[in-house]
Amino acid sequence: MRIGIDCRYLNTTPRGVAHYLINILNQFARQASSQENFYLYSPYSIRYLAPRPNFIMRKGNLPLPGTFWFQTQGRSFINTDKLDTFWAPCDILPLGLSKNIYQVLSVHDLTHIFFPQTMANYNRLIHKMYFEKSLLNAHHIITMSNYTKKALVDFFNIKSEKISVIYEGVDEKFQPYDRNQTTKTLSHYLINRPYLLAVGTLEPKKNYPLLLKAFQSLKIDWDLIIIGKKGWKSNGIFKTIDKLGINQRVKILGYVKIEDLPYFYNGAEIFVFPSLYEGFGLPLLEAMACGTPVVCSNSSSLPEIGKDAVLYFNPYSVDELTNQLTKLINDAKLRQELSQKGIARAQEFSWQKTARQTLEVLKRTDY
């Protein structure tokens, strides 16, 4: 069987879709039979993925952005390779693929529908041009939550049976660590005080200004550590820090090596996830897997993932977030209870399961 995959995301530091795709491809290498070959398409060189006998690289040579490359040279490559299945792991399919190719589309979220103001103009344009056409062309759709599946059914009249919900996984490295291990790693980052932790790209959707305001009002001698690269409209976050006068207590670390990230979760007193909207919310799952008590926004898919292992708040209310943080800070028994519940909940997710279910969809071709 010949399965093609859009791998344009494997050219930059693995996060978001790239992280999702790398974990699934690594599992495909272990789970797939020798009769299954994967054609990996990209206009750029593919990084962060070890060569495998059944991975065939298809690199372009036209200087075009990824989406437009797939609508031109990429589409030509795909049709020439006589694929059985093509999988687009994030929102957009190449148009004009052969009718003999089974087309599968992963939809991570509907930010461009619910929160378009939080997206860069280019991304909004791409989704306006190609997203609905991709939904129509897809023979099957994968979402990361029932929340997103329901939104597709309600807003685009997609038939429910055309959509499979396949949760993301959590890497085994995210687990409770010994305190000495954690302290040693964090010392390299000059972290030696109690801290609240937030993880995610610095962009409007992540709702960091609300977190900063809540943090400023807490009566604690802790720091706030934010891990995430600068994204769309990140300047507002730095302006808020200056305005609140908390520069000395807020540390924005940017990108942190994936092997160090579990230590940050383990070292945190509390993990805070204030996001306005998520199609899944992987940092929430990673924090729970490490046994870190979590205070989380009650928006979108997050209660579906966290269930009763998390304290929730309205992401538009500074007071609610402040109250939930204060409650957790002052209640050691509750912190321990959430820690245990989080570990148990996270054990229900794995990349092995995600990849197995995804491969089952890609091998269907029942259209």
JSON list of N, CA and C in Angstrom, two decimals, residues 111-147:
[
{"chain": "A", "resi": 111, "resn": "THR", "atom": "N", "xyz": [-9.91, 27.54, 14.84]},
{"chain": "A", "resi": 111, "resn": "THR", "atom": "CA", "xyz": [-9.54, 28.88, 15.28]},
{"chain": "A", "resi": 111, "resn": "THR", "atom": "C", "xyz": [-9.95, 29.92, 14.25]},
{"chain": "A", "resi": 112, "resn": "HIS", "atom": "N", "xyz": [-9.81, 29.61, 12.97]},
{"chain": "A", "resi": 112, "resn": "HIS", "atom": "CA", "xyz": [-10.13, 30.59, 11.94]},
{"chain": "A", "resi": 112, "resn": "HIS", "atom": "C", "xyz": [-11.62, 30.88, 11.88]},
{"chain": "A", "resi": 113, "resn": "ILE", "atom": "N", "xyz": [-12.45, 30.03, 12.47]},
{"chain": "A", "resi": 113, "resn": "ILE", "atom": "CA", "xyz": [-13.89, 30.27, 12.52]},
{"chain": "A", "resi": 113, "resn": "ILE", "atom": "C", "xyz": [-14.27, 31.01, 13.81]},
{"chain": "A", "resi": 114, "resn": "PHE", "atom": "N", "xyz": [-13.77, 30.52, 14.93]},
{"chain": "A", "resi": 114, "resn": "PHE", "atom": "CA", "xyz": [-14.19, 31.05, 16.23]},
{"chain": "A", "resi": 114, "resn": "PHE", "atom": "C", "xyz": [-13.37, 32.25, 16.71]},
{"chain": "A", "resi": 115, "resn": "PHE", "atom": "N", "xyz": [-12.07, 32.25, 16.38]},
{"chain": "A", "resi": 115, "resn": "PHE", "atom": "CA", "xyz": [-11.19, 33.33, 16.84]},
{"chain": "A", "resi": 115, "resn": "PHE", "atom": "C", "xyz": [-10.27, 33.80, 15.71]},
{"chain": "A", "resi": 116, "resn": "PRO", "atom": "N", "xyz": [-10.83, 34.23, 14.59]},
{"chain": "A", "resi": 116, "resn": "PRO", "atom": "CA", "xyz": [-9.97, 34.64, 13.46]},
{"chain": "A", "resi": 116, "resn": "PRO", "atom": "C", "xyz": [-9.04, 35.80, 13.80]},
{"chain": "A", "resi": 117, "resn": "GLN", "atom": "N", "xyz": [-9.45, 36.63, 14.77]},
{"chain": "A", "resi": 117, "resn": "GLN", "atom": "CA", "xyz": [-8.64, 37.79, 15.14]},
{"chain": "A", "resi": 117, "resn": "GLN", "atom": "C", "xyz": [-7.34, 37.38, 15.82]},
{"chain": "A", "resi": 118, "resn": "THR", "atom": "N", "xyz": [-7.22, 36.13, 16.24]},
{"chain": "A", "resi": 118, "resn": "THR", "atom": "CA", "xyz": [-5.99, 35.66, 16.89]},
{"chain": "A", "resi": 118, "resn": "THR", "atom": "C", "xyz": [-5.02, 35.03, 15.91]},
{"chain": "A", "resi": 119, "resn": "MET", "atom": "N", "xyz": [-5.37, 35.00, 14.63]},
{"chain": "A", "resi": 119, "resn": "MET", "atom": "CA", "xyz": [-4.53, 34.38, 13.61]},
{"chain": "A", "resi": 119, "resn": "MET", "atom": "C", "xyz": [-3.81, 35.43, 12.75]},
{"chain": "A", "resi": 120, "resn": "ALA", "atom": "N", "xyz": [-2.65, 35.06, 12.25]},
{"chain": "A", "resi": 120, "resn": "ALA", "atom": "CA", "xyz": [-1.94, 35.90, 11.29]},
{"chain": "A", "resi": 120, "resn": "ALA", "atom": "C", "xyz": [-2.77, 36.01, 10.01]},
{"chain": "A", "resi": 121, "resn": "ASN", "atom": "N", "xyz": [-2.63, 37.14, 9.32]},
{"chain": "A", "resi": 121, "resn": "ASN", "atom": "CA", "xyz": [-3.42, 37.38, 8.10]},
{"chain": "A", "resi": 121, "resn": "ASN", "atom": "C", "xyz": [-3.20, 36.30, 7.05]},
{"chain": "A", "resi": 122, "resn": "TYR", "atom": "N", "xyz": [-1.95, 35.86, 6.90]},
{"chain": "A", "resi": 122, "resn": "TYR", "atom": "CA", "xyz": [-1.66, 34.84, 5.88]},
{"chain": "A", "resi": 122, "resn": "TYR", "atom": "C", "xyz": [-2.42, 33.55, 6.18]},
{"chain": "A", "resi": 123, "resn": "ASN", "atom": "N", "xyz": [-2.41, 33.12, 7.44]},
{"chain": "A", "resi": 123, "resn": "ASN", "atom": "CA", "xyz": [-3.10, 31.88, 7.80]},
{"chain": "A", "resi": 123, "resn": "ASN", "atom": "C", "xyz": [-4.61, 32.01, 7.60]},
{"chain": "A", "resi": 124, "resn": "ARG", "atom": "N", "xyz": [-5.15, 33.16, 7.91]},
{"chain": "A", "resi": 124, "resn": "ARG", "atom": "CA", "xyz": [-6.58, 33.38, 7.66]},
{"chain": "A", "resi": 124, "resn": "ARG", "atom": "C", "xyz": [-6.89, 33.28, 6.17]},
{"chain": "A", "resi": 125, "resn": "LEU", "atom": "N", "xyz": [-6.03, 33.87, 5.34]},
{"chain": "A", "resi": 125, "resn": "LEU", "atom": "CA", "xyz": [-6.23, 33.82, 3.89]},
{"chain": "A", "resi": 125, "resn": "LEU", "atom": "C", "xyz": [-6.20, 32.39, 3.37]},
{"chain": "A", "resi": 126, "resn": "ILE", "atom": "N", "xyz": [-5.21, 31.61, 3.82]},
{"chain": "A", "resi": 126, "resn": "ILE", "atom": "CA", "xyz": [-5.07, 30.23, 3.36]},
{"chain": "A", "resi": 126, "resn": "ILE", "atom": "C", "xyz": [-6.32, 29.42, 3.73]},
{"chain": "A", "resi": 127, "resn": "HIS", "atom": "N", "xyz": [-6.80, 29.61, 4.95]},
{"chain": "A", "resi": 127, "resn": "HIS", "atom": "CA", "xyz": [-7.99, 28.86, 5.36]},
{"chain": "A", "resi": 127, "resn": "HIS", "atom": "C", "xyz": [-9.23, 29.30, 4.58]},
{"chain": "A", "resi": 128, "resn": "LYS", "atom": "N", "xyz": [-9.30, 30.59, 4.29]},
{"chain": "A", "resi": 128, "resn": "LYS", "atom": "CA", "xyz": [-10.44, 31.09, 3.51]},
{"chain": "A", "resi": 128, "resn": "LYS", "atom": "C", "xyz": [-10.41, 30.50, 2.10]},
{"chain": "A", "resi": 129, "resn": "MET", "atom": "N", "xyz": [-9.23, 30.33, 1.53]},
{"chain": "A", "resi": 129, "resn": "MET", "atom": "CA", "xyz": [-9.11, 29.82, 0.17]},
{"chain": "A", "resi": 129, "resn": "MET", "atom": "C", "xyz": [-9.32, 28.32, 0.06]},
{"chain": "A", "resi": 130, "resn": "TYR", "atom": "N", "xyz": [-8.85, 27.57, 1.07]},
{"chain": "A", "resi": 130, "resn": "TYR", "atom": "CA", "xyz": [-8.74, 26.12, 0.86]},
{"chain": "A", "resi": 130, "resn": "TYR", "atom": "C", "xyz": [-9.44, 25.23, 1.89]},
{"chain": "A", "resi": 131, "resn": "PHE", "atom": "N", "xyz": [-9.83, 25.77, 3.06]},
{"chain": "A", "resi": 131, "resn": "PHE", "atom": "CA", "xyz": [-10.31, 24.88, 4.12]},
{"chain": "A", "resi": 131, "resn": "PHE", "atom": "C", "xyz": [-11.62, 24.18, 3.75]},
{"chain": "A", "resi": 132, "resn": "GLU", "atom": "N", "xyz": [-12.63, 24.95, 3.37]},
{"chain": "A", "resi": 132, "resn": "GLU", "atom": "CA", "xyz": [-13.93, 24.33, 3.06]},
{"chain": "A", "resi": 132, "resn": "GLU", "atom": "C", "xyz": [-13.83, 23.39, 1.86]},
{"chain": "A", "resi": 133, "resn": "LYS", "atom": "N", "xyz": [-13.03, 23.74, 0.87]},
{"chain": "A", "resi": 133, "resn": "LYS", "atom": "CA", "xyz": [-12.83, 22.85, -0.27]},
{"chain": "A", "resi": 133, "resn": "LYS", "atom": "C", "xyz": [-12.17, 21.55, 0.17]},
{"chain": "A", "resi": 134, "resn": "SER", "atom": "N", "xyz": [-11.24, 21.65, 1.12]},
{"chain": "A", "resi": 134, "resn": "SER", "atom": "CA", "xyz": [-10.58, 20.46, 1.64]},
{"chain": "A", "resi": 134, "resn": "SER", "atom": "C", "xyz": [-11.57, 19.56, 2.37]},
{"chain": "A", "resi": 135, "resn": "LEU", "atom": "N", "xyz": [-12.46, 20.16, 3.15]},
{"chain": "A", "resi": 135, "resn": "LEU", "atom": "CA", "xyz": [-13.49, 19.37, 3.84]},
{"chain": "A", "resi": 135, "resn": "LEU", "atom": "C", "xyz": [-14.35, 18.61, 2.84]},
{"chain": "A", "resi": 136, "resn": "LEU", "atom": "N", "xyz": [-14.72, 19.27, 1.76]},
{"chain": "A", "resi": 136, "resn": "LEU", "atom": "CA", "xyz": [-15.57, 18.64, 0.75]},
{"chain": "A", "resi": 136, "resn": "LEU", "atom": "C", "xyz": [-14.84, 17.52, 0.02]},
{"chain": "A", "resi": 137, "resn": "ASN", "atom": "N", "xyz": [-13.55, 17.72, -0.26]},
{"chain": "A", "resi": 137, "resn": "ASN", "atom": "CA", "xyz": [-12.78, 16.72, -1.00]},
{"chain": "A", "resi": 137, "resn": "ASN", "atom": "C", "xyz": [-12.37, 15.52, -0.16]},
{"chain": "A", "resi": 138, "resn": "ALA", "atom": "N", "xyz": [-12.29, 15.71, 1.15]},
{"chain": "A", "resi": 138, "resn": "ALA", "atom": "CA", "xyz": [-11.83, 14.63, 2.03]},
{"chain": "A", "resi": 138, "resn": "ALA", "atom": "C", "xyz": [-12.84, 13.48, 2.05]},
{"chain": "A", "resi": 139, "resn": "HIS", "atom": "N", "xyz": [-12.32, 12.26, 1.91]},
{"chain": "A", "resi": 139, "resn": "HIS", "atom": "CA", "xyz": [-13.17, 11.09, 2.07]},
{"chain": "A", "resi": 139, "resn": "HIS", "atom": "C", "xyz": [-13.39, 10.78, 3.55]},
{"chain": "A", "resi": 140, "resn": "HIS", "atom": "N", "xyz": [-12.43, 11.16, 4.36]},
{"chain": "A", "resi": 140, "resn": "HIS", "atom": "CA", "xyz": [-12.57, 10.98, 5.80]},
{"chain": "A", "resi": 140, "resn": "HIS", "atom": "C", "xyz": [-11.80, 12.08, 6.52]},
{"chain": "A", "resi": 141, "resn": "ILE", "atom": "N", "xyz": [-12.29, 12.44, 7.71]},
{"chain": "A", "resi": 141, "resn": "ILE", "atom": "CA", "xyz": [-11.71, 13.53, 8.50]},
{"chain": "A", "resi": 141, "resn": "ILE", "atom": "C", "xyz": [-11.36, 13.00, 9.89]},
{"chain": "A", "resi": 142, "resn": "ILE", "atom": "N", "xyz": [-10.20, 13.41, 10.39]},
{"chain": "A", "resi": 142, "resn": "ILE", "atom": "CA", "xyz": [-9.78, 13.08, 11.75]},
{"chain": "A", "resi": 142, "resn": "ILE", "atom": "C", "xyz": [-9.79, 14.37, 12.57]},
{"chain": "A", "resi": 143, "resn": "THR", "atom": "N", "xyz": [-10.41, 14.35, 13.75]},
{"chain": "A", "resi": 143, "resn": "THR", "atom": "CA", "xyz": [-10.30, 15.46, 14.68]},
{"chain": "A", "resi": 143, "resn": "THR", "atom": "C", "xyz": [-9.67, 14.96, 15.97]},
{"chain": "A", "resi": 144, "resn": "MET", "atom": "N", "xyz": [-9.14, 15.90, 16.76]},
{"chain": "A", "resi": 144, "resn": "MET", "atom": "CA", "xyz": [-8.47, 15.55, 18.01]},
{"chain": "A", "resi": 144, "resn": "MET", "atom": "C", "xyz": [-9.39, 15.59, 19.22]},
{"chain": "A", "resi": 145, "resn": "SER", "atom": "N", "xyz": [-10.65, 15.95, 19.00]},
{"chain": "A", "resi": 145, "resn": "SER", "atom": "CA", "xyz": [-11.61, 16.00, 20.11]},
{"chain": "A", "resi": 145, "resn": "SER", "atom": "C", "xyz": [-13.03, 15.90, 19.57]},
{"chain": "A", "resi": 146, "resn": "ASN", "atom": "N", "xyz": [-13.94, 15.48, 20.43]},
{"chain": "A", "resi": 146, "resn": "ASN", "atom": "CA", "xyz": [-15.35, 15.47, 20.08]},
{"chain": "A", "resi": 146, "resn": "ASN", "atom": "C", "xyz": [-15.87, 16.89, 19.92]},
{"chain": "A", "resi": 147, "resn": "TYR", "atom": "N", "xyz": [-15.25, 17.84, 20.64]},
{"chain": "A", "resi": 147, "resn": "TYR", "atom": "CA", "xyz": [-15.64, 19.24, 20.52]},
{"chain": "A", "resi": 147, "resn": "TYR", "atom": "C", "xyz": [-15.47, 19.72, 19.08]}
]
